[in-house]
Amino acid sequence: MSTVDAATVDRWLADLGLEPIDRAERDGISSWDLRLDGRERPDIRVTIILDPASALFVWVHFAPPLNDSFRVSYRQFLRWNDELPFVKFALAEDDRPVLTAEVTTGLLERDTLGLTLCRLLAVCDLTHERSLPWLYPGARSVPAMGRPSRQAALFERYGDELAELLPPPEDEAAASAEPGT
């Protein structure tokens, strides 16, 4: 079993076309902050934390701190935790919803990291409309991204493995709905 270190994760992120906006190390623990896009939801803040002795943790800063009826939000997170395997919703100390995934270092390789990140982004897209009150308070609908996803290559690379979480891209869906095709 090989040990995964910070330099290895740096290389994997570069191989995946992902550029951290911040990186830190303290007491043998390394972290990377990224701003990634889903296919529909833009600018998702993600933190990767590597403890080489145990696991790699990925935190999605899912929404700002909650200020609504906690019971309603909590019920929704519990439902999603039940429906979406391999990821978990939780609340940070400041009541900010986070979406998390964990990979033990024994199973960690570049494609495991890429698939984990892609899965989390896909869950952000899947839950985007239901997250409207937390992400866009007062809005009646989710705003369009208005640009292509910066992580299109990541979805292209791992999308087949996440088909149950990913609807077909809009252009494919529209083409398949056209009569005579």
mmCIF file with all atom_site columns, C-alpha atoms in Angstrom:
data_model
loop_
_atom_site.group_PDB
_atom_site.id
_atom_site.type_symbol
_atom_site.label_atom_id
_atom_site.label_alt_id
_atom_site.label_comp_id
_atom_site.label_asym_id
_atom_site.label_entity_id
_atom_site.label_seq_id
_atom_site.pdbx_PDB_ins_code
_atom_site.Cartn_x
_atom_site.Cartn_y
_atom_site.Cartn_z
_atom_site.occupancy
_atom_site.B_iso_or_equiv
_atom_site.pdbx_formal_charge
_atom_site.auth_seq_id
_atom_site.auth_comp_id
_atom_site.auth_asym_id
_atom_site.auth_atom_id
_atom_site.pdbx_PDB_model_num
ATOM 1   C CA . MET A 1 1   ? 0.000   0.000  0.000   1.00 0.00 ? 1   MET A CA 1
ATOM 2   C CA . SER A 1 2   ? 1.521   3.313  -1.052  1.00 0.00 ? 2   SER A CA 1
ATOM 3   C CA . THR A 1 3   ? 1.235   6.471  0.994   1.00 0.00 ? 3   THR A CA 1
ATOM 4   C CA . VAL A 1 4   ? -0.566  9.421  -0.530  1.00 0.00 ? 4   VAL A CA 1
ATOM 5   C CA . ASP A 1 5   ? 1.054   12.737 0.273   1.00 0.00 ? 5   ASP A CA 1
ATOM 6   C CA . ALA A 1 6   ? 0.268   16.382 -0.499  1.00 0.00 ? 6   ALA A CA 1
ATOM 7   C CA . ALA A 1 7   ? 2.542   16.452 -3.562  1.00 0.00 ? 7   ALA A CA 1
ATOM 8   C CA . THR A 1 8   ? 0.624   13.488 -5.011  1.00 0.00 ? 8   THR A CA 1
ATOM 9   C CA . VAL A 1 9   ? -2.716  15.245 -4.506  1.00 0.00 ? 9   VAL A CA 1
ATOM 10  C CA . ASP A 1 10  ? -1.240  18.415 -6.082  1.00 0.00 ? 10  ASP A CA 1
ATOM 11  C CA . ARG A 1 11  ? -0.282  16.345 -9.146  1.00 0.00 ? 11  ARG A CA 1
ATOM 12  C CA . TRP A 1 12  ? -3.698  14.659 -9.316  1.00 0.00 ? 12  TRP A CA 1
ATOM 13  C CA . LEU A 1 13  ? -5.517  17.986 -9.145  1.00 0.00 ? 13  LEU A CA 1
ATOM 14  C CA . ALA A 1 14  ? -3.329  19.300 -11.989 1.00 0.00 ? 14  ALA A CA 1
ATOM 15  C CA . ASP A 1 15  ? -3.978  16.105 -14.013 1.00 0.00 ? 15  ASP A CA 1
ATOM 16  C CA . LEU A 1 16  ? -7.724  16.645 -13.491 1.00 0.00 ? 16  LEU A CA 1
ATOM 17  C CA . GLY A 1 17  ? -7.456  20.271 -14.663 1.00 0.00 ? 17  GLY A CA 1
ATOM 18  C CA . LEU A 1 18  ? -8.366  21.648 -11.228 1.00 0.00 ? 18  LEU A CA 1
ATOM 19  C CA . GLU A 1 19  ? -6.544  24.652 -9.849  1.00 0.00 ? 19  GLU A CA 1
ATOM 20  C CA . PRO A 1 20  ? -6.780  25.340 -6.098  1.00 0.00 ? 20  PRO A CA 1
ATOM 21  C CA . ILE A 1 21  ? -7.447  28.918 -5.031  1.00 0.00 ? 21  ILE A CA 1
ATOM 22  C CA . ASP A 1 22  ? -5.698  28.271 -1.708  1.00 0.00 ? 22  ASP A CA 1
ATOM 23  C CA . ARG A 1 23  ? -3.535  25.566 -0.164  1.00 0.00 ? 23  ARG A CA 1
ATOM 24  C CA . ALA A 1 24  ? -2.361  25.072 3.422   1.00 0.00 ? 24  ALA A CA 1
ATOM 25  C CA . GLU A 1 25  ? -0.451  22.598 5.572   1.00 0.00 ? 25  GLU A CA 1
ATOM 26  C CA . ARG A 1 26  ? -0.414  22.256 9.337   1.00 0.00 ? 26  ARG A CA 1
ATOM 27  C CA . ASP A 1 27  ? 0.727   19.418 11.570  1.00 0.00 ? 27  ASP A CA 1
ATOM 28  C CA . GLY A 1 28  ? 1.026   17.012 8.632   1.00 0.00 ? 28  GLY A CA 1
ATOM 29  C CA . ILE A 1 29  ? -2.517  17.737 7.406   1.00 0.00 ? 29  ILE A CA 1
ATOM 30  C CA . SER A 1 30  ? -2.885  19.377 3.985   1.00 0.00 ? 30  SER A CA 1
ATOM 31  C CA . SER A 1 31  ? -5.854  21.241 2.551   1.00 0.00 ? 31  SER A CA 1
ATOM 32  C CA . TRP A 1 32  ? -6.862  22.692 -0.788  1.00 0.00 ? 32  TRP A CA 1
ATOM 33  C CA . ASP A 1 33  ? -9.679  25.154 -1.475  1.00 0.00 ? 33  ASP A CA 1
ATOM 34  C CA . LEU A 1 34  ? -11.277 25.111 -4.900  1.00 0.00 ? 34  LEU A CA 1
ATOM 35  C CA . ARG A 1 35  ? -14.143 26.865 -6.641  1.00 0.00 ? 35  ARG A CA 1
ATOM 36  C CA . LEU A 1 36  ? -15.801 24.398 -9.016  1.00 0.00 ? 36  LEU A CA 1
ATOM 37  C CA . ASP A 1 37  ? -18.874 24.278 -11.238 1.00 0.00 ? 37  ASP A CA 1
ATOM 38  C CA . GLY A 1 38  ? -21.509 21.636 -11.535 1.00 0.00 ? 38  GLY A CA 1
ATOM 39  C CA . ARG A 1 39  ? -23.232 21.307 -14.885 1.00 0.00 ? 39  ARG A CA 1
ATOM 40  C CA . GLU A 1 40  ? -25.958 23.653 -13.597 1.00 0.00 ? 40  GLU A CA 1
ATOM 41  C CA . ARG A 1 41  ? -24.724 25.169 -10.337 1.00 0.00 ? 41  ARG A CA 1
ATOM 42  C CA . PRO A 1 42  ? -21.740 27.540 -10.598 1.00 0.00 ? 42  PRO A CA 1
ATOM 43  C CA . ASP A 1 43  ? -19.022 28.518 -8.137  1.00 0.00 ? 43  ASP A CA 1
ATOM 44  C CA . ILE A 1 44  ? -19.282 25.704 -5.606  1.00 0.00 ? 44  ILE A CA 1
ATOM 45  C CA . ARG A 1 45  ? -16.721 26.104 -2.821  1.00 0.00 ? 45  ARG A CA 1
ATOM 46  C CA . VAL A 1 46  ? -14.927 22.838 -2.061  1.00 0.00 ? 46  VAL A CA 1
ATOM 47  C CA . THR A 1 47  ? -12.269 22.040 0.529   1.00 0.00 ? 47  THR A CA 1
ATOM 48  C CA . ILE A 1 48  ? -10.137 18.913 0.285   1.00 0.00 ? 48  ILE A CA 1
ATOM 49  C CA . ILE A 1 49  ? -8.371  17.798 3.467   1.00 0.00 ? 49  ILE A CA 1
ATOM 50  C CA . LEU A 1 50  ? -5.716  15.071 3.429   1.00 0.00 ? 50  LEU A CA 1
ATOM 51  C CA . ASP A 1 51  ? -4.644  13.249 6.557   1.00 0.00 ? 51  ASP A CA 1
ATOM 52  C CA . PRO A 1 52  ? -2.087  10.857 5.055   1.00 0.00 ? 52  PRO A CA 1
ATOM 53  C CA . ALA A 1 53  ? -2.482  8.500  8.012   1.00 0.00 ? 53  ALA A CA 1
ATOM 54  C CA . SER A 1 54  ? -6.196  7.940  7.500   1.00 0.00 ? 54  SER A CA 1
ATOM 55  C CA . ALA A 1 55  ? -8.266  9.547  4.754   1.00 0.00 ? 55  ALA A CA 1
ATOM 56  C CA . LEU A 1 56  ? -9.019  12.309 2.310   1.00 0.00 ? 56  LEU A CA 1
ATOM 57  C CA . PHE A 1 57  ? -12.089 14.353 3.200   1.00 0.00 ? 57  PHE A CA 1
ATOM 58  C CA . VAL A 1 58  ? -13.976 16.531 0.742   1.00 0.00 ? 58  VAL A CA 1
ATOM 59  C CA . TRP A 1 59  ? -16.286 19.261 2.045   1.00 0.00 ? 59  TRP A CA 1
ATOM 60  C CA . VAL A 1 60  ? -18.659 21.161 -0.183  1.00 0.00 ? 60  VAL A CA 1
ATOM 61  C CA . HIS A 1 61  ? -19.708 24.461 1.355   1.00 0.00 ? 61  HIS A CA 1
ATOM 62  C CA . PHE A 1 62  ? -23.261 23.713 0.273   1.00 0.00 ? 62  PHE A CA 1
ATOM 63  C CA . ALA A 1 63  ? -25.092 26.891 1.344   1.00 0.00 ? 63  ALA A CA 1
ATOM 64  C CA . PRO A 1 64  ? -24.784 29.889 3.668   1.00 0.00 ? 64  PRO A CA 1
ATOM 65  C CA . PRO A 1 65  ? -25.774 29.435 7.330   1.00 0.00 ? 65  PRO A CA 1
ATOM 66  C CA . LEU A 1 66  ? -29.428 28.485 7.691   1.00 0.00 ? 66  LEU A CA 1
ATOM 67  C CA . ASN A 1 67  ? -31.856 31.044 9.005   1.00 0.00 ? 67  ASN A CA 1
ATOM 68  C CA . ASP A 1 68  ? -35.122 29.264 8.264   1.00 0.00 ? 68  ASP A CA 1
ATOM 69  C CA . SER A 1 69  ? -37.100 26.716 10.210  1.00 0.00 ? 69  SER A CA 1
ATOM 70  C CA . PHE A 1 70  ? -34.343 24.318 11.142  1.00 0.00 ? 70  PHE A CA 1
ATOM 71  C CA . ARG A 1 71  ? -36.745 21.367 11.273  1.00 0.00 ? 71  ARG A CA 1
ATOM 72  C CA . VAL A 1 72  ? -37.664 21.684 7.579   1.00 0.00 ? 72  VAL A CA 1
ATOM 73  C CA . SER A 1 73  ? -34.028 21.870 6.465   1.00 0.00 ? 73  SER A CA 1
ATOM 74  C CA . TYR A 1 74  ? -32.962 19.079 8.774   1.00 0.00 ? 74  TYR A CA 1
ATOM 75  C CA . ARG A 1 75  ? -35.685 16.791 7.428   1.00 0.00 ? 75  ARG A CA 1
ATOM 76  C CA . GLN A 1 76  ? -34.533 17.507 3.870   1.00 0.00 ? 76  GLN A CA 1
ATOM 77  C CA . PHE A 1 77  ? -30.892 16.690 4.733   1.00 0.00 ? 77  PHE A CA 1
ATOM 78  C CA . LEU A 1 78  ? -31.928 13.411 6.376   1.00 0.00 ? 78  LEU A CA 1
ATOM 79  C CA . ARG A 1 79  ? -33.955 12.499 3.289   1.00 0.00 ? 79  ARG A CA 1
ATOM 80  C CA . TRP A 1 80  ? -31.013 13.248 0.989   1.00 0.00 ? 80  TRP A CA 1
ATOM 81  C CA . ASN A 1 81  ? -28.647 11.285 3.252   1.00 0.00 ? 81  ASN A CA 1
ATOM 82  C CA . ASP A 1 82  ? -30.941 8.301  2.796   1.00 0.00 ? 82  ASP A CA 1
ATOM 83  C CA . GLU A 1 83  ? -31.401 8.756  -0.973  1.00 0.00 ? 83  GLU A CA 1
ATOM 84  C CA . LEU A 1 84  ? -27.825 9.619  -1.982  1.00 0.00 ? 84  LEU A CA 1
ATOM 85  C CA . PRO A 1 85  ? -25.239 6.994  -1.035  1.00 0.00 ? 85  PRO A CA 1
ATOM 86  C CA . PHE A 1 86  ? -21.556 7.840  -0.689  1.00 0.00 ? 86  PHE A CA 1
ATOM 87  C CA . VAL A 1 87  ? -22.178 11.455 0.374   1.00 0.00 ? 87  VAL A CA 1
ATOM 88  C CA . LYS A 1 88  ? -23.504 12.952 3.583   1.00 0.00 ? 88  LYS A CA 1
ATOM 89  C CA . PHE A 1 89  ? -25.115 16.263 4.436   1.00 0.00 ? 89  PHE A CA 1
ATOM 90  C CA . ALA A 1 90  ? -24.304 17.858 7.779   1.00 0.00 ? 90  ALA A CA 1
ATOM 91  C CA . LEU A 1 91  ? -24.258 21.232 9.494   1.00 0.00 ? 91  LEU A CA 1
ATOM 92  C CA . ALA A 1 92  ? -21.029 23.032 10.315  1.00 0.00 ? 92  ALA A CA 1
ATOM 93  C CA . GLU A 1 93  ? -20.644 24.796 13.662  1.00 0.00 ? 93  GLU A CA 1
ATOM 94  C CA . ASP A 1 94  ? -21.997 28.013 12.138  1.00 0.00 ? 94  ASP A CA 1
ATOM 95  C CA . ASP A 1 95  ? -25.166 26.184 10.888  1.00 0.00 ? 95  ASP A CA 1
ATOM 96  C CA . ARG A 1 96  ? -23.852 26.223 7.323   1.00 0.00 ? 96  ARG A CA 1
ATOM 97  C CA . PRO A 1 97  ? -24.921 23.123 5.400   1.00 0.00 ? 97  PRO A CA 1
ATOM 98  C CA . VAL A 1 98  ? -22.012 21.055 4.121   1.00 0.00 ? 98  VAL A CA 1
ATOM 99  C CA . LEU A 1 99  ? -21.931 18.063 1.825   1.00 0.00 ? 99  LEU A CA 1
ATOM 100 C CA . THR A 1 100 ? -19.141 15.613 2.581   1.00 0.00 ? 100 THR A CA 1
ATOM 101 C CA . ALA A 1 101 ? -17.422 12.521 1.245   1.00 0.00 ? 101 ALA A CA 1
ATOM 102 C CA . GLU A 1 102 ? -14.518 10.512 2.617   1.00 0.00 ? 102 GLU A CA 1
ATOM 103 C CA . VAL A 1 103 ? -12.029 8.175  0.938   1.00 0.00 ? 103 VAL A CA 1
ATOM 104 C CA . THR A 1 104 ? -9.571  6.109  2.975   1.00 0.00 ? 104 THR A CA 1
ATOM 105 C CA . THR A 1 105 ? -5.981  6.577  1.886   1.00 0.00 ? 105 THR A CA 1
ATOM 106 C CA . GLY A 1 106 ? -5.732  2.857  1.050   1.00 0.00 ? 106 GLY A CA 1
ATOM 107 C CA . LEU A 1 107 ? -8.288  3.351  -1.752  1.00 0.00 ? 107 LEU A CA 1
ATOM 108 C CA . LEU A 1 108 ? -7.110  6.782  -2.848  1.00 0.00 ? 108 LEU A CA 1
ATOM 109 C CA . GLU A 1 109 ? -5.826  7.392  -6.362  1.00 0.00 ? 109 GLU A CA 1
ATOM 110 C CA . ARG A 1 110 ? -6.317  10.126 -8.944  1.00 0.00 ? 110 ARG A CA 1
ATOM 111 C CA . ASP A 1 111 ? -9.497  8.691  -10.439 1.00 0.00 ? 111 ASP A CA 1
ATOM 112 C CA . THR A 1 112 ? -11.003 8.066  -6.999  1.00 0.00 ? 112 THR A CA 1
ATOM 113 C CA . LEU A 1 113 ? -10.444 11.743 -6.184  1.00 0.00 ? 113 LEU A CA 1
ATOM 114 C CA . GLY A 1 114 ? -11.849 12.838 -9.560  1.00 0.00 ? 114 GLY A CA 1
ATOM 115 C CA . LEU A 1 115 ? -14.906 10.607 -9.229  1.00 0.00 ? 115 LEU A CA 1
ATOM 116 C CA . THR A 1 116 ? -15.526 11.813 -5.661  1.00 0.00 ? 116 THR A CA 1
ATOM 117 C CA . LEU A 1 117 ? -15.372 15.461 -6.724  1.00 0.00 ? 117 LEU A CA 1
ATOM 118 C CA . CYS A 1 118 ? -17.594 14.809 -9.745  1.00 0.00 ? 118 CYS A CA 1
ATOM 119 C CA . ARG A 1 119 ? -20.112 12.930 -7.568  1.00 0.00 ? 119 ARG A CA 1
ATOM 120 C CA . LEU A 1 120 ? -20.314 15.852 -5.122  1.00 0.00 ? 120 LEU A CA 1
ATOM 121 C CA . LEU A 1 121 ? -20.803 18.345 -7.956  1.00 0.00 ? 121 LEU A CA 1
ATOM 122 C CA . ALA A 1 122 ? -23.503 16.102 -9.453  1.00 0.00 ? 122 ALA A CA 1
ATOM 123 C CA . VAL A 1 123 ? -25.309 16.024 -6.084  1.00 0.00 ? 123 VAL A CA 1
ATOM 124 C CA . CYS A 1 124 ? -25.116 19.833 -5.943  1.00 0.00 ? 124 CYS A CA 1
ATOM 125 C CA . ASP A 1 125 ? -26.807 19.938 -9.358  1.00 0.00 ? 125 ASP A CA 1
ATOM 126 C CA . LEU A 1 126 ? -29.366 17.287 -8.416  1.00 0.00 ? 126 LEU A CA 1
ATOM 127 C CA . THR A 1 127 ? -30.371 19.234 -5.298  1.00 0.00 ? 127 THR A CA 1
ATOM 128 C CA . HIS A 1 128 ? -30.025 22.701 -6.841  1.00 0.00 ? 128 HIS A CA 1
ATOM 129 C CA . GLU A 1 129 ? -33.735 23.487 -7.227  1.00 0.00 ? 129 GLU A CA 1
ATOM 130 C CA . ARG A 1 130 ? -34.634 22.143 -3.770  1.00 0.00 ? 130 ARG A CA 1
ATOM 131 C CA . SER A 1 131 ? -31.837 24.326 -2.337  1.00 0.00 ? 131 SER A CA 1
ATOM 132 C CA . LEU A 1 132 ? -33.352 27.509 -3.778  1.00 0.00 ? 132 LEU A CA 1
ATOM 133 C CA . PRO A 1 133 ? -34.379 28.987 -0.378  1.00 0.00 ? 133 PRO A CA 1
ATOM 134 C CA . TRP A 1 134 ? -30.864 28.554 1.041   1.00 0.00 ? 134 TRP A CA 1
ATOM 135 C CA . LEU A 1 135 ? -28.828 29.570 -2.007  1.00 0.00 ? 135 LEU A CA 1
ATOM 136 C CA . TYR A 1 136 ? -31.016 32.351 -3.426  1.00 0.00 ? 136 TYR A CA 1
ATOM 137 C CA . PRO A 1 137 ? -33.265 33.691 -0.629  1.00 0.00 ? 137 PRO A CA 1
ATOM 138 C CA . GLY A 1 138 ? -36.366 35.349 -2.046  1.00 0.00 ? 138 GLY A CA 1
ATOM 139 C CA . ALA A 1 139 ? -35.815 34.065 -5.597  1.00 0.00 ? 139 ALA A CA 1
ATOM 140 C CA . ARG A 1 140 ? -38.668 32.260 -7.342  1.00 0.00 ? 140 ARG A CA 1
ATOM 141 C CA . SER A 1 141 ? -36.430 30.132 -9.521  1.00 0.00 ? 141 SER A CA 1
ATOM 142 C CA . VAL A 1 142 ? -32.827 29.028 -9.788  1.00 0.00 ? 142 VAL A CA 1
ATOM 143 C CA . PRO A 1 143 ? -30.857 31.410 -12.008 1.00 0.00 ? 143 PRO A CA 1
ATOM 144 C CA . ALA A 1 144 ? -29.187 29.930 -15.076 1.00 0.00 ? 144 ALA A CA 1
ATOM 145 C CA . MET A 1 145 ? -25.417 29.584 -14.880 1.00 0.00 ? 145 MET A CA 1
ATOM 146 C CA . GLY A 1 146 ? -25.023 31.769 -17.967 1.00 0.00 ? 146 GLY A CA 1
ATOM 147 C CA . ARG A 1 147 ? -21.775 30.139 -19.088 1.00 0.00 ? 147 ARG A CA 1
ATOM 148 C CA . PRO A 1 148 ? -20.370 26.677 -19.706 1.00 0.00 ? 148 PRO A CA 1
ATOM 149 C CA . SER A 1 149 ? -19.254 24.675 -16.685 1.00 0.00 ? 149 SER A CA 1
ATOM 150 C CA . ARG A 1 150 ? -15.536 24.990 -15.972 1.00 0.00 ? 150 ARG A CA 1
ATOM 151 C CA . GLN A 1 151 ? -15.633 21.317 -14.997 1.00 0.00 ? 151 GLN A CA 1
ATOM 152 C CA . ALA A 1 152 ? -17.142 19.989 -18.249 1.00 0.00 ? 152 ALA A CA 1
ATOM 153 C CA . ALA A 1 153 ? -14.043 17.800 -18.750 1.00 0.00 ? 153 ALA A CA 1
ATOM 154 C CA . LEU A 1 154 ? -14.513 16.272 -15.294 1.00 0.00 ? 154 LEU A CA 1
ATOM 155 C CA . PHE A 1 155 ? -18.125 15.398 -16.107 1.00 0.00 ? 155 PHE A CA 1
ATOM 156 C CA . GLU A 1 156 ? -17.046 14.020 -19.486 1.00 0.00 ? 156 GLU A CA 1
ATOM 157 C CA . ARG A 1 157 ? -14.424 11.853 -17.813 1.00 0.00 ? 157 ARG A CA 1
ATOM 158 C CA . TYR A 1 158 ? -16.552 10.439 -14.951 1.00 0.00 ? 158 TYR A CA 1
ATOM 159 C CA . GLY A 1 159 ? -20.135 11.016 -16.088 1.00 0.00 ? 159 GLY A CA 1
ATOM 160 C CA . ASP A 1 160 ? -20.725 7.430  -17.225 1.00 0.00 ? 160 ASP A CA 1
ATOM 161 C CA . GLU A 1 161 ? -19.988 6.201  -13.695 1.00 0.00 ? 161 GLU A CA 1
ATOM 162 C CA . LEU A 1 162 ? -22.530 8.655  -12.261 1.00 0.00 ? 162 LEU A CA 1
ATOM 163 C CA . ALA A 1 163 ? -25.341 8.217  -14.771 1.00 0.00 ? 163 ALA A CA 1
ATOM 164 C CA . GLU A 1 164 ? -27.948 7.802  -12.005 1.00 0.00 ? 164 GLU A CA 1
ATOM 165 C CA . LEU A 1 165 ? -27.078 11.286 -10.680 1.00 0.00 ? 165 LEU A CA 1
ATOM 166 C CA . LEU A 1 166 ? -26.667 13.077 -14.003 1.00 0.00 ? 166 LEU A CA 1
ATOM 167 C CA . PRO A 1 167 ? -29.487 13.957 -16.340 1.00 0.00 ? 167 PRO A CA 1
ATOM 168 C CA . PRO A 1 168 ? -28.396 14.067 -19.967 1.00 0.00 ? 168 PRO A CA 1
ATOM 169 C CA . PRO A 1 169 ? -26.961 17.454 -20.986 1.00 0.00 ? 169 PRO A CA 1
ATOM 170 C CA . GLU A 1 170 ? -29.642 19.835 -22.280 1.00 0.00 ? 170 GLU A CA 1
ATOM 171 C CA . ASP A 1 171 ? -28.594 19.556 -25.920 1.00 0.00 ? 171 ASP A CA 1
ATOM 172 C CA . GLU A 1 172 ? -28.718 15.719 -25.768 1.00 0.00 ? 172 GLU A CA 1
ATOM 173 C CA . ALA A 1 173 ? -32.107 15.778 -24.002 1.00 0.00 ? 173 ALA A CA 1
ATOM 174 C CA . ALA A 1 174 ? -33.521 18.200 -26.576 1.00 0.00 ? 174 ALA A CA 1
ATOM 175 C CA . ALA A 1 175 ? -32.177 16.122 -29.474 1.00 0.00 ? 175 ALA A CA 1
ATOM 176 C CA . SER A 1 176 ? -33.648 12.910 -28.071 1.00 0.00 ? 176 SER A CA 1
ATOM 177 C CA . ALA A 1 177 ? -37.033 14.603 -27.623 1.00 0.00 ? 177 ALA A CA 1
ATOM 178 C CA . GLU A 1 178 ? -37.241 15.765 -31.243 1.00 0.00 ? 178 GLU A CA 1
ATOM 179 C CA . PRO A 1 179 ? -39.775 13.833 -33.342 1.00 0.00 ? 179 PRO A CA 1
ATOM 180 C CA . GLY A 1 180 ? -38.331 11.440 -35.864 1.00 0.00 ? 180 GLY A CA 1
ATOM 181 C CA . THR A 1 181 ? -35.082 10.801 -33.996 1.00 0.00 ? 181 THR A CA 1
#
